[in-house]
Coordinates of C-alpha atoms in Angstrom, one line a residue:
X11 CA -139.2 27.1 -11.6
X12 CA -137.1 25.9 -14.5
X13 CA -137.7 22.5 -16.1
X14 CA -134.2 21.5 -15.2
X15 CA -134.8 22.4 -11.5
X16 CA -138.0 20.5 -11.5
X17 CA -136.2 17.4 -12.8
X18 CA -133.4 17.8 -10.3
X19 CA -135.8 18.3 -7.5
X20 CA -137.7 15.1 -8.5
X21 CA -134.6 13.0 -8.8
X22 CA -133.3 14.5 -5.5
X23 CA -136.5 13.5 -3.7
X24 CA -136.3 10.0 -5.0
X25 CA -132.6 9.8 -4.0
X26 CA -133.3 11.1 -0.5
X27 CA -136.0 8.5 0.0
X28 CA -133.6 5.7 -1.1
X29 CA -130.8 7.1 1.1
X30 CA -133.1 7.2 4.2
X31 CA -134.2 3.7 3.6
X32 CA -130.6 2.5 3.2
X33 CA -129.4 4.4 6.3
X34 CA -132.1 3.0 8.5
X35 CA -131.6 -0.5 7.2
X36 CA -127.8 -0.3 7.9
X37 CA -128.4 1.1 11.4
X38 CA -130.7 -1.7 12.5
X39 CA -128.5 -4.4 10.9
X40 CA -125.4 -2.9 12.6
X41 CA -127.3 -2.9 15.9
X42 CA -128.2 -6.5 15.5
X43 CA -124.6 -7.4 14.6
X44 CA -123.2 -5.6 17.7
X45 CA -125.6 -7.3 20.0
X46 CA -124.8 -10.7 18.5
X47 CA -121.1 -10.0 18.9
X48 CA -121.6 -9.1 22.5
X49 CA -123.4 -12.4 23.2
X50 CA -120.7 -14.4 21.4
X51 CA -117.7 -12.5 22.9
X52 CA -118.7 -12.3 26.6
X53 CA -121.2 -14.9 27.6
X54 CA -119.9 -17.5 25.2
X55 CA -116.3 -17.0 26.5
X56 CA -117.6 -17.5 30.1
X57 CA -119.3 -20.8 29.1
X58 CA -116.0 -21.8 27.4
X59 CA -113.9 -21.0 30.5
X60 CA -116.3 -23.0 32.7
X61 CA -116.1 -25.9 30.2
X62 CA -112.3 -25.8 30.4
X63 CA -112.4 -25.8 34.2
X64 CA -114.7 -28.7 34.3
X65 CA -112.5 -30.8 32.1
X66 CA -109.4 -29.8 34.1
X67 CA -111.2 -30.7 37.3
X68 CA -112.0 -34.2 36.0
X69 CA -108.3 -34.8 35.3
X70 CA -107.0 -32.9 38.4
X71 CA -105.9 -36.0 40.3
X72 CA -104.3 -37.6 37.2
X73 CA -102.5 -34.8 35.4
X74 CA -100.4 -32.1 37.1
X75 CA -101.0 -29.7 34.1
X76 CA -104.7 -29.7 34.8
X77 CA -104.2 -27.6 37.9
X78 CA -102.4 -24.9 35.9
X79 CA -105.1 -25.1 33.2
X80 CA -107.8 -24.7 35.8
X81 CA -106.0 -21.7 37.4
X82 CA -105.6 -20.0 33.9
X83 CA -109.3 -20.6 33.0
X84 CA -110.3 -19.2 36.4
X85 CA -108.1 -16.1 35.8
X86 CA -109.7 -15.5 32.5
X87 CA -113.2 -16.0 34.0
X88 CA -112.4 -13.4 36.6
X89 CA -111.6 -10.9 33.8
X90 CA -114.8 -11.7 31.9
X91 CA -117.5 -11.2 34.6
X92 CA -120.6 -9.7 33.0
X93 CA -123.6 -10.9 34.9
X94 CA -125.1 -10.1 38.3
X95 CA -124.0 -12.5 41.1
X96 CA -121.4 -13.9 38.7
X97 CA -118.6 -12.1 40.7
X98 CA -119.7 -13.6 44.1
X99 CA -119.9 -17.1 42.6
X100 CA -116.5 -16.6 40.9
X101 CA -114.9 -15.3 44.2
X102 CA -116.2 -18.3 46.0
X103 CA -114.9 -20.6 43.3
X104 CA -111.5 -18.9 43.6
X105 CA -111.3 -19.6 47.4
X106 CA -112.3 -23.2 46.8
X107 CA -109.8 -23.7 44.0
X108 CA -107.1 -22.1 46.1
X109 CA -107.6 -24.7 48.9
X110 CA -107.2 -27.6 46.4
X111 CA -104.3 -30.0 46.9
X112 CA -103.3 -33.4 45.8
X113 CA -105.6 -35.1 48.3
X114 CA -108.8 -33.4 47.1
X115 CA -112.0 -34.9 48.5
X116 CA -115.1 -35.7 46.4
X117 CA -117.1 -33.2 48.4
X118 CA -114.8 -30.4 47.5
X119 CA -114.9 -31.4 43.8
X120 CA -118.7 -31.4 44.0
X121 CA -118.8 -27.9 45.5
X122 CA -116.4 -26.6 42.8
X123 CA -118.6 -28.3 40.2
X124 CA -121.7 -26.6 41.6
X125 CA -120.1 -23.2 41.4
X126 CA -119.0 -23.9 37.8
X127 CA -122.5 -25.0 36.9
X128 CA -123.8 -21.9 38.6
X129 CA -121.6 -19.6 36.5
X130 CA -122.6 -21.6 33.4
X131 CA -126.2 -21.2 34.3
X132 CA -125.9 -17.5 34.8
X133 CA -124.2 -17.1 31.4
X134 CA -126.6 -19.4 29.5
X135 CA -129.5 -17.5 31.0
X136 CA -127.9 -14.3 29.9
X137 CA -127.4 -15.8 26.4
X138 CA -131.1 -16.7 26.3
X139 CA -132.2 -13.3 27.6
X140 CA -130.0 -11.5 25.1
X141 CA -131.2 -13.8 22.3
X142 CA -134.8 -12.8 23.1
X143 CA -133.7 -9.2 23.2
X144 CA -132.1 -9.6 19.8
X145 CA -135.3 -11.2 18.4
X146 CA -137.2 -8.2 19.9
X147 CA -134.7 -5.8 18.3
X148 CA -135.0 -7.7 15.0
X149 CA -138.8 -7.4 15.1
X150 CA -138.5 -3.8 16.0
X151 CA -136.0 -3.2 13.1
X152 CA -138.4 -5.0 10.7
X153 CA -141.2 -2.8 11.8
X154 CA -139.3 0.4 11.5
X155 CA -137.8 -0.6 8.2
X156 CA -141.3 -1.6 6.9
X157 CA -142.8 1.7 8.1
X158 CA -140.0 3.6 6.5
X159 CA -140.3 1.5 3.3
X160 CA -144.1 2.1 3.2
X161 CA -143.6 5.8 3.7
X162 CA -140.9 5.9 0.9
X163 CA -143.2 3.9 -1.4
X164 CA -146.2 6.2 -0.7
X165 CA -144.0 9.3 -1.2
X166 CA -142.5 7.8 -4.4
X167 CA -146.0 6.9 -5.7
X168 CA -147.3 10.4 -5.0
X169 CA -144.2 11.8 -6.7
X170 CA -144.6 9.6 -9.7
X171 CA -148.3 10.4 -9.9
X172 CA -148.1 14.1 -9.8
X173 CA -144.5 15.0 -10.7
X174 CA -144.7 13.9 -14.4
X175 CA -147.8 15.9 -14.9
X176 CA -146.2 19.0 -13.4
X177 CA -143.1 18.5 -15.6
X178 CA -145.0 17.5 -18.7
X179 CA -147.8 20.1 -18.4
X180 CA -145.9 22.7 -20.5
X181 CA -145.0 20.0 -23.1
X182 CA -148.7 19.0 -23.3
X183 CA -149.6 22.6 -23.7
X184 CA -147.0 22.9 -26.5
X185 CA -148.4 19.7 -28.1
X186 CA -151.9 21.0 -28.1
X187 CA -150.7 24.2 -29.7
X188 CA -149.0 22.3 -32.4
X189 CA -152.2 20.3 -33.0
X190 CA -154.2 23.5 -33.3
X191 CA -151.7 24.8 -35.8
X192 CA -152.0 21.5 -37.8
X193 CA -155.7 22.1 -37.8
X194 CA -155.2 25.5 -39.4
X195 CA -156.1 27.4 -36.2
X196 CA -153.4 30.0 -36.6
X197 CA -154.8 32.2 -33.8
X198 CA -153.4 29.8 -31.2
X199 CA -150.9 31.4 -28.8
X200 CA -148.8 29.9 -26.0
X201 CA -147.9 31.4 -22.6
X202 CA -145.7 29.6 -20.1
X203 CA -145.7 32.3 -17.5
X204 CA -142.4 32.7 -15.7
X205 CA -140.8 29.6 -17.1
X206 CA -137.7 31.1 -18.6
X207 CA -136.7 27.8 -20.3
X208 CA -139.9 27.6 -22.3
X209 CA -140.4 31.3 -22.7
X210 CA -138.2 31.2 -25.8
X211 CA -140.2 28.2 -27.2
X212 CA -143.4 30.1 -26.7
X213 CA -142.1 33.2 -28.4
X214 CA -140.9 31.2 -31.4
X215 CA -144.2 29.3 -31.5
X216 CA -146.2 32.6 -31.4
X217 CA -144.1 34.1 -34.1
X218 CA -144.6 31.1 -36.3
X219 CA -148.4 31.2 -35.7
X220 CA -148.5 34.9 -36.5
X221 CA -146.5 34.4 -39.7
X222 CA -148.7 31.4 -40.7
X223 CA -151.8 33.5 -40.1
X224 CA -150.4 36.3 -42.3
X225 CA -149.5 33.8 -44.9
X226 CA -152.9 32.2 -44.8
X227 CA -154.6 35.6 -45.2
X228 CA -152.4 36.4 -48.2
X229 CA -152.8 32.9 -49.6
X230 CA -156.6 33.2 -49.1
X231 CA -156.5 36.4 -51.1
X232 CA -154.5 34.7 -53.8
X233 CA -156.9 31.8 -53.8
X234 CA -159.9 34.0 -54.1
X235 CA -158.2 35.8 -57.0
X236 CA -157.4 32.5 -58.7
X237 CA -161.0 31.3 -57.9
X238 CA -162.5 34.3 -59.7
X239 CA -160.1 33.8 -62.6
X240 CA -161.0 30.2 -62.9
X241 CA -164.7 31.0 -62.7
X242 CA -164.2 33.6 -65.5
X243 CA -162.4 31.0 -67.6
X244 CA -165.1 28.4 -67.0
X245 CA -167.9 30.8 -67.8
X246 CA -166.2 31.8 -71.0
X247 CA -166.4 28.2 -72.3
X248 CA -169.3 27.4 -74.5
X249 CA -169.6 23.8 -73.2
X250 CA -171.7 23.2 -70.1
X251 CA -169.4 22.4 -67.2
X252 CA -170.4 21.1 -63.7
X253 CA -168.0 20.6 -60.8
X254 CA -168.9 18.2 -57.9
X255 CA -167.0 17.3 -54.7
X256 CA -166.6 13.8 -53.4
X257 CA -170.0 13.9 -51.7
X258 CA -171.7 14.9 -55.0
X259 CA -172.3 18.5 -53.8
X260 CA -172.3 21.1 -56.6
X261 CA -169.2 23.3 -56.4
X262 CA -169.6 25.3 -59.5
X263 CA -171.5 25.5 -62.8
X264 CA -170.9 27.8 -65.7
X265 CA -173.6 29.9 -67.4
X266 CA -174.0 27.3 -70.2
X267 CA -174.8 24.6 -67.6
X268 CA -177.3 26.8 -65.8
X269 CA -179.0 27.5 -69.1
X270 CA -179.2 24.0 -70.4
X271 CA -180.3 22.6 -67.0
X272 CA -182.8 25.5 -66.5
X273 CA -181.4 26.2 -63.0
X274 CA -180.6 29.4 -61.0
X275 CA -177.3 30.0 -59.4
X276 CA -178.5 30.8 -56.0
X277 CA -180.5 27.6 -55.6
X278 CA -177.8 25.2 -56.8
X279 CA -174.3 26.0 -55.5
X280 CA -173.4 24.0 -52.3
X281 CA -176.4 21.7 -52.6
X282 CA -176.3 18.0 -53.3
X283 CA -176.8 17.1 -56.9
X284 CA -179.0 14.1 -56.2
X285 CA -181.3 16.4 -54.2
X286 CA -181.7 18.8 -57.1
X287 CA -182.0 16.0 -59.6
X288 CA -185.3 14.9 -58.1
X289 CA -187.0 17.7 -60.0
X290 CA -184.6 17.9 -63.0
X291 CA -184.7 15.1 -65.5
X292 CA -181.5 16.1 -67.3
X293 CA -179.4 16.4 -64.1
X294 CA -180.9 13.0 -63.0
X295 CA -179.6 11.4 -66.2
X296 CA -176.1 12.9 -65.5
X297 CA -176.1 11.7 -61.9
X298 CA -177.1 8.3 -63.0
X299 CA -174.0 8.1 -65.2
X300 CA -171.9 9.1 -62.2
X301 CA -173.3 6.4 -60.0
X302 CA -172.6 3.8 -62.7
X303 CA -169.0 4.3 -61.5
X304 CA -167.5 4.5 -65.0
X305 CA -165.3 7.1 -66.6
X306 CA -166.9 8.4 -69.7
X307 CA -164.8 7.8 -72.8
X308 CA -167.3 9.1 -75.4
X309 CA -168.2 5.6 -76.6
X310 CA -171.8 5.6 -75.4
X311 CA -174.7 7.3 -77.1
X312 CA -175.0 11.1 -76.8
X313 CA -177.7 12.7 -74.7
X314 CA -180.6 14.2 -76.7
X315 CA -181.6 17.5 -75.2
X316 CA -184.1 20.1 -76.3
X317 CA -182.4 23.4 -75.8
X318 CA -183.2 26.8 -77.5
X319 CA -186.3 25.3 -79.1
X320 CA -184.4 22.7 -81.0
X321 CA -183.1 19.2 -80.6
X322 CA -179.4 19.1 -79.6
X323 CA -177.0 16.3 -78.8
X324 CA -174.4 16.4 -76.1
X325 CA -171.6 13.9 -75.3
X326 CA -171.0 13.6 -71.6
X327 CA -167.4 13.5 -70.3
X328 CA -167.2 12.4 -66.7
X329 CA -163.7 13.1 -65.4
X330 CA -163.0 11.8 -61.8
X331 CA -160.6 14.1 -60.0
X332 CA -157.8 12.8 -57.7
X333 CA -155.1 14.5 -55.6
X334 CA -152.2 13.4 -53.5
X335 CA -152.1 14.7 -49.9
X336 CA -148.8 16.2 -48.7
X337 CA -146.4 13.4 -47.8
X338 CA -148.7 10.6 -49.0
X339 CA -148.4 8.3 -52.0
X340 CA -152.1 7.2 -52.2
X341 CA -154.4 9.2 -54.4
X342 CA -157.5 10.6 -52.8
X343 CA -160.8 11.1 -54.7
X344 CA -161.9 14.7 -54.4
X345 CA -164.8 14.9 -56.9
X346 CA -166.0 14.9 -60.5
X347 CA -165.9 17.3 -63.5
X348 CA -168.7 16.9 -65.9
X349 CA -168.3 18.4 -69.4
X350 CA -171.1 18.3 -72.0
X351 CA -169.7 18.6 -75.5
X352 CA -172.2 19.7 -78.1
X353 CA -172.0 17.1 -80.8
X354 CA -175.2 18.2 -82.6
X355 CA -173.2 19.3 -85.7
X356 CA -171.4 15.9 -85.8
X357 CA -174.6 14.0 -85.2
X358 CA -176.2 15.8 -88.2
X359 CA -173.2 15.0 -90.3
X360 CA -173.3 11.4 -89.2
X361 CA -176.9 11.2 -90.0
X362 CA -176.3 12.6 -93.4
X363 CA -173.5 10.1 -93.9
X364 CA -175.7 7.2 -92.8
X365 CA -178.5 8.3 -95.2
X366 CA -176.0 8.7 -98.0
X367 CA -174.4 5.3 -97.4
X368 CA -177.9 3.7 -97.2
X369 CA -179.0 5.4 -100.5
X370 CA -175.8 4.4 -102.3
X371 CA -175.9 0.9 -101.0
X372 CA -179.5 0.4 -102.2
X373 CA -178.6 1.9 -105.5
X374 CA -175.6 -0.3 -105.9
X375 CA -177.4 -3.5 -105.2
X376 CA -179.4 -3.3 -108.4
X377 CA -176.4 -3.0 -110.8
X378 CA -174.4 -5.6 -108.8
X379 CA -177.3 -8.0 -109.1
X380 CA -177.5 -7.3 -112.8
X381 CA -173.8 -8.0 -113.1
X382 CA -174.1 -11.3 -111.3
X383 CA -177.1 -12.3 -113.4
X384 CA -175.1 -11.5 -116.6
X385 CA -172.2 -13.6 -115.3
X386 CA -174.5 -16.5 -114.7
X387 CA -175.8 -16.2 -118.2
X388 CA -172.3 -16.1 -119.6
X389 CA -171.5 -19.3 -117.8
X390 CA -174.6 -21.0 -119.4
X391 CA -173.4 -23.4 -122.1
X392 CA -176.5 -22.8 -124.1
X393 CA -175.2 -19.3 -125.0
X394 CA -171.9 -20.7 -126.1
X395 CA -168.8 -22.0 -124.4
X396 CA -166.0 -19.9 -123.0
X397 CA -162.3 -20.5 -123.3
X398 CA -160.1 -20.8 -120.3
X399 CA -159.0 -17.2 -120.4
X400 CA -162.7 -16.0 -120.6
X401 CA -163.7 -18.3 -117.8
X402 CA -160.9 -16.9 -115.6
X403 CA -162.1 -13.3 -116.4
X404 CA -165.7 -14.3 -115.6
X405 CA -164.6 -15.9 -112.3
X406 CA -162.6 -12.8 -111.3
X407 CA -165.6 -10.5 -112.1
X408 CA -167.9 -12.8 -110.1
X409 CA -165.5 -12.7 -107.1
X410 CA -165.3 -9.0 -107.2
X411 CA -169.1 -8.7 -107.6
X412 CA -169.6 -11.0 -104.6
X413 CA -167.2 -8.9 -102.5
X414 CA -169.1 -5.7 -103.5
X415 CA -172.4 -7.4 -102.6
X416 CA -171.0 -8.4 -99.2
X417 CA -169.7 -4.9 -98.6
X418 CA -173.1 -3.4 -99.7
X419 CA -174.8 -5.8 -97.3
X420 CA -172.5 -4.8 -94.4
X421 CA -173.1 -1.1 -95.2
X422 CA -176.8 -1.6 -95.1
X423 CA -176.5 -3.4 -91.8
X424 CA -174.4 -0.6 -90.5
X425 CA -176.8 2.1 -91.5
X426 CA -179.6 0.1 -89.9
X427 CA -177.6 0.1 -86.6
X428 CA -176.6 3.8 -86.8
X429 CA -180.1 5.0 -87.6
X430 CA -181.5 3.1 -84.6
X431 CA -183.7 1.0 -86.9
X432 CA -182.2 -2.3 -85.9
X433 CA -185.1 -4.6 -85.3
X434 CA -184.7 -8.0 -83.5
X435 CA -187.0 -10.9 -84.1
X436 CA -185.9 -13.3 -81.4
X437 CA -187.0 -16.9 -81.2
X438 CA -185.9 -20.0 -79.4
X439 CA -183.0 -21.7 -81.3
X440 CA -180.4 -24.3 -80.5
X441 CA -176.8 -23.1 -80.6
X442 CA -175.9 -26.0 -83.0
X443 CA -178.3 -24.6 -85.6
X444 CA -176.4 -21.3 -85.6
X445 CA -173.1 -23.2 -85.9
X446 CA -174.3 -25.5 -88.7
X447 CA -175.6 -22.5 -90.7
X448 CA -172.2 -20.8 -90.4
X449 CA -170.3 -24.0 -91.4
X450 CA -172.5 -24.6 -94.5
X451 CA -172.3 -20.9 -95.5
X452 CA -168.5 -21.0 -95.5
X453 CA -168.1 -24.6 -96.8
X454 CA -167.0 -23.5 -100.3
X455 CA -164.7 -20.9 -98.8
X456 CA -163.1 -23.5 -96.5
X457 CA -162.5 -25.9 -99.4
X458 CA -161.0 -23.1 -101.5
X459 CA -158.5 -22.3 -98.8
X460 CA -158.1 -26.0 -97.9
X461 CA -159.1 -25.5 -94.3
X462 CA -160.7 -28.1 -92.1
X463 CA -163.5 -26.9 -89.9
X464 CA -164.0 -28.9 -86.7
X465 CA -167.2 -28.6 -84.6
X466 CA -167.1 -29.0 -80.8
X467 CA -170.6 -29.3 -79.3
X468 CA -171.6 -30.7 -75.8
X469 CA -174.4 -33.2 -75.4
X470 CA -176.4 -30.9 -73.1
X471 CA -176.6 -27.2 -73.6
X472 CA -179.4 -24.7 -73.1
X473 CA -181.3 -23.1 -76.0
X474 CA -181.1 -19.4 -76.8
X475 CA -183.8 -16.8 -77.3
X476 CA -182.1 -14.7 -80.0
X477 CA -182.6 -13.3 -83.5
X478 CA -181.2 -16.4 -85.3
X479 CA -180.5 -14.5 -88.5
X480 CA -178.3 -11.9 -86.9
X481 CA -176.4 -14.2 -84.6
X482 CA -175.9 -16.7 -87.4
X483 CA -174.5 -13.8 -89.5
X484 CA -172.1 -13.0 -86.6
X485 CA -170.9 -16.6 -86.4
X486 CA -170.6 -16.8 -90.1
X487 CA -168.5 -13.6 -90.2
X488 CA -166.2 -14.9 -87.5
X489 CA -165.8 -18.2 -89.2
X490 CA -165.1 -16.5 -92.5
X491 CA -162.5 -14.3 -90.9
X492 CA -160.8 -17.3 -89.4
X493 CA -160.6 -19.0 -92.8
X494 CA -159.2 -15.9 -94.5
X495 CA -156.5 -15.5 -91.8
X496 CA -155.5 -19.2 -91.6
X497 CA -152.7 -20.8 -93.7
X498 CA -153.6 -23.7 -96.1
X499 CA -154.5 -27.1 -94.6
X500 CA -155.1 -25.4 -91.2
X501 CA -157.6 -26.6 -88.6
X502 CA -160.4 -24.3 -87.4
X503 CA -162.5 -25.0 -84.4
X504 CA -166.1 -23.7 -83.9
X505 CA -168.1 -24.8 -81.0
X506 CA -170.3 -23.9 -78.0
X507 CA -170.2 -24.4 -74.2
X508 CA -172.3 -23.3 -71.3
X509 CA -171.3 -21.9 -67.9
X510 CA -174.0 -20.9 -65.4
X511 CA -176.7 -18.9 -67.4
X512 CA -174.4 -18.0 -70.3
X513 CA -173.7 -19.9 -73.6
X514 CA -170.4 -19.2 -75.3
X515 CA -170.1 -19.7 -79.1
X516 CA -166.5 -19.6 -80.1
X517 CA -164.4 -19.7 -83.3
X518 CA -160.7 -20.5 -82.9
X519 CA -158.0 -20.5 -85.6
X520 CA -154.3 -21.1 -85.5
X521 CA -153.1 -18.4 -87.8
X522 CA -150.8 -15.4 -87.2
X523 CA -152.8 -14.1 -84.2
X524 CA -153.5 -10.5 -83.2
X525 CA -151.3 -8.2 -81.2
X526 CA -152.9 -7.5 -77.8
X527 CA -152.8 -3.7 -78.3
X528 CA -155.3 -4.1 -81.1
X529 CA -157.8 -6.3 -79.2
X530 CA -160.2 -3.4 -78.5
X531 CA -159.6 -1.5 -81.8
X532 CA -160.6 -4.4 -84.0
X533 CA -164.3 -3.9 -83.0
X534 CA -164.2 -0.3 -84.2
X535 CA -165.7 0.7 -87.5
X536 CA -163.3 0.7 -90.5
X537 CA -160.4 -0.5 -88.4
X538 CA -158.0 -3.1 -89.9
X539 CA -155.0 -4.5 -88.2
X540 CA -151.8 -3.0 -89.7
X541 CA -150.1 -5.5 -92.0
X542 CA -153.2 -7.4 -92.8
X543 CA -153.1 -8.6 -96.5
X544 CA -156.7 -9.9 -96.6
X545 CA -159.0 -7.5 -98.2
X546 CA -162.1 -6.3 -96.3
X547 CA -164.1 -3.2 -95.3
X548 CA -163.3 -3.3 -91.6
X549 CA -167.0 -3.3 -90.8
X550 CA -167.6 -7.0 -90.1
X551 CA -166.5 -7.1 -86.4
X552 CA -168.0 -3.7 -85.7
X553 CA -171.4 -4.9 -87.0
X554 CA -171.0 -8.2 -85.1
X555 CA -170.4 -6.2 -81.9
X556 CA -173.6 -4.1 -82.5
X557 CA -175.7 -7.2 -83.1
X558 CA -174.3 -8.9 -80.0
X559 CA -174.7 -5.8 -77.8
X560 CA -178.3 -5.5 -79.0
X561 CA -178.9 -9.0 -77.4
X562 CA -177.2 -7.8 -74.2
X563 CA -174.4 -10.2 -74.9
X564 CA -170.6 -9.9 -75.1
X565 CA -168.1 -10.5 -77.8
X566 CA -164.4 -10.6 -77.2
X567 CA -161.1 -11.9 -78.5
X568 CA -158.3 -13.9 -76.9
X569 CA -155.1 -14.0 -79.1
X570 CA -151.4 -14.1 -79.1
X571 CA -149.1 -13.4 -82.0
X572 CA -148.1 -16.6 -83.6
X573 CA -150.6 -18.8 -81.7
X574 CA -153.9 -17.9 -83.4
X575 CA -157.1 -16.2 -82.2
X576 CA -160.2 -17.2 -80.4
X577 CA -163.3 -15.1 -80.8
X578 CA -166.2 -15.7 -78.4
X579 CA -169.8 -14.7 -78.4
X580 CA -171.4 -14.9 -74.9
X581 CA -175.2 -14.8 -74.8
X582 CA -177.5 -15.1 -71.8
X583 CA -179.8 -18.2 -71.7

């Protein structure tokens, strides 16, 4: 049966039930109306005629028109006889009325009254009987209407319960087929039997599924070809590469990765990396980097690996992979790509550079010290006085020598950090001691630039367990930078404050400030903010960061152009 026929049948059944209910209701209401009309038109008229005759009988001796009214009412009564015995009583009444004359006796009037009362009693009784019959008919009508209504409701309920499922069964079947196609089950087919309306839909659906299946097979072939091509490209790379899915299962590894991890292909692909890492120290280190939830940027120390009977260094690049599902804006995490870049050559060059800088710095300290000693002797009055021009030249040489000595010291500190020979000698120290040291060390410099250094220090603050020399050097370097980058007669604030288990030592100036895009770069080695006129090596902040990091602390800057800068060292109590 067609879907349209099913819908027409269902609507027709409901319409028929409503029609039956309506016809039966009208029929019983009509029956009650006719019965009520009969009561009102027949018996009520007889009662009315009797009432008229009684009133005319009361005025019979006083009004000549009453006789005519009595005769007319009697005539009408004779035409409206409906009850048993009513005709005999009416005939008797007619004889008695016919004998009436002007000299009517009271006994005759009473006999006529009795007949009238008898007629009224017969009609009133009939009215009562018919009223009871109407009540019975009404009750019967209610019963039948209720029965029919209940039957209609039951039929409608059964219809509403089963008919939608019958009509919607093909649609549900089509919906399930679409869900199967959405789940990539392209072998799904539909068959609606003899349903001509949905046969075309089924044929279109089956054709679509067949084409999708063919497309999937062809796409799968292309994907396999691309997969082999990518595997060939990955294996041709000299850097070890590892691909993981979102569950940290190993998807692929190139030959270099298998070699450096000392793993076999058949025992790795498809397994969870954490499971394999239990017995593989290098993979465990790589997985630990993944679970730290950070994207590698090459800033952390390279991994030292013994491969091919030699010590090698690899820089790990962890690249999280994301994709956008079709029709969605939100990116979904699908895995990680780990690339190990062999930086052994650069590490060796860096080590050679560090050794060279260390050697040169040590060699330079001796002549610089000799120059400073000679300048000190030249300034001694016992060897002779200098004129103003000579004093100016000696001062300029001393300033340059001091700057060279500072640079040499910074280079030595840098080589100490780079070579991993940085040694800390922590001890308990008050933050104010570090600040006082920095203020005294830069006192002459502040006077030279006409800067006022203001110290802010709370009454209660915890002591620190740090290498006081290195942290004091950091504070001194920050205060020195603030003086150099402040205008004359400027105010500089150096202070400390505590929050929870951290103590912040800060240096704030009100100079030109630093552009926000350089806030991270200023802690890189040899970096100097473009446009800076103050001379320097670009190593002070880099060394300061290394010293603070060695204490597991933090150093950062807050600055806006034109409003000055605030450098903060945050150390754990």
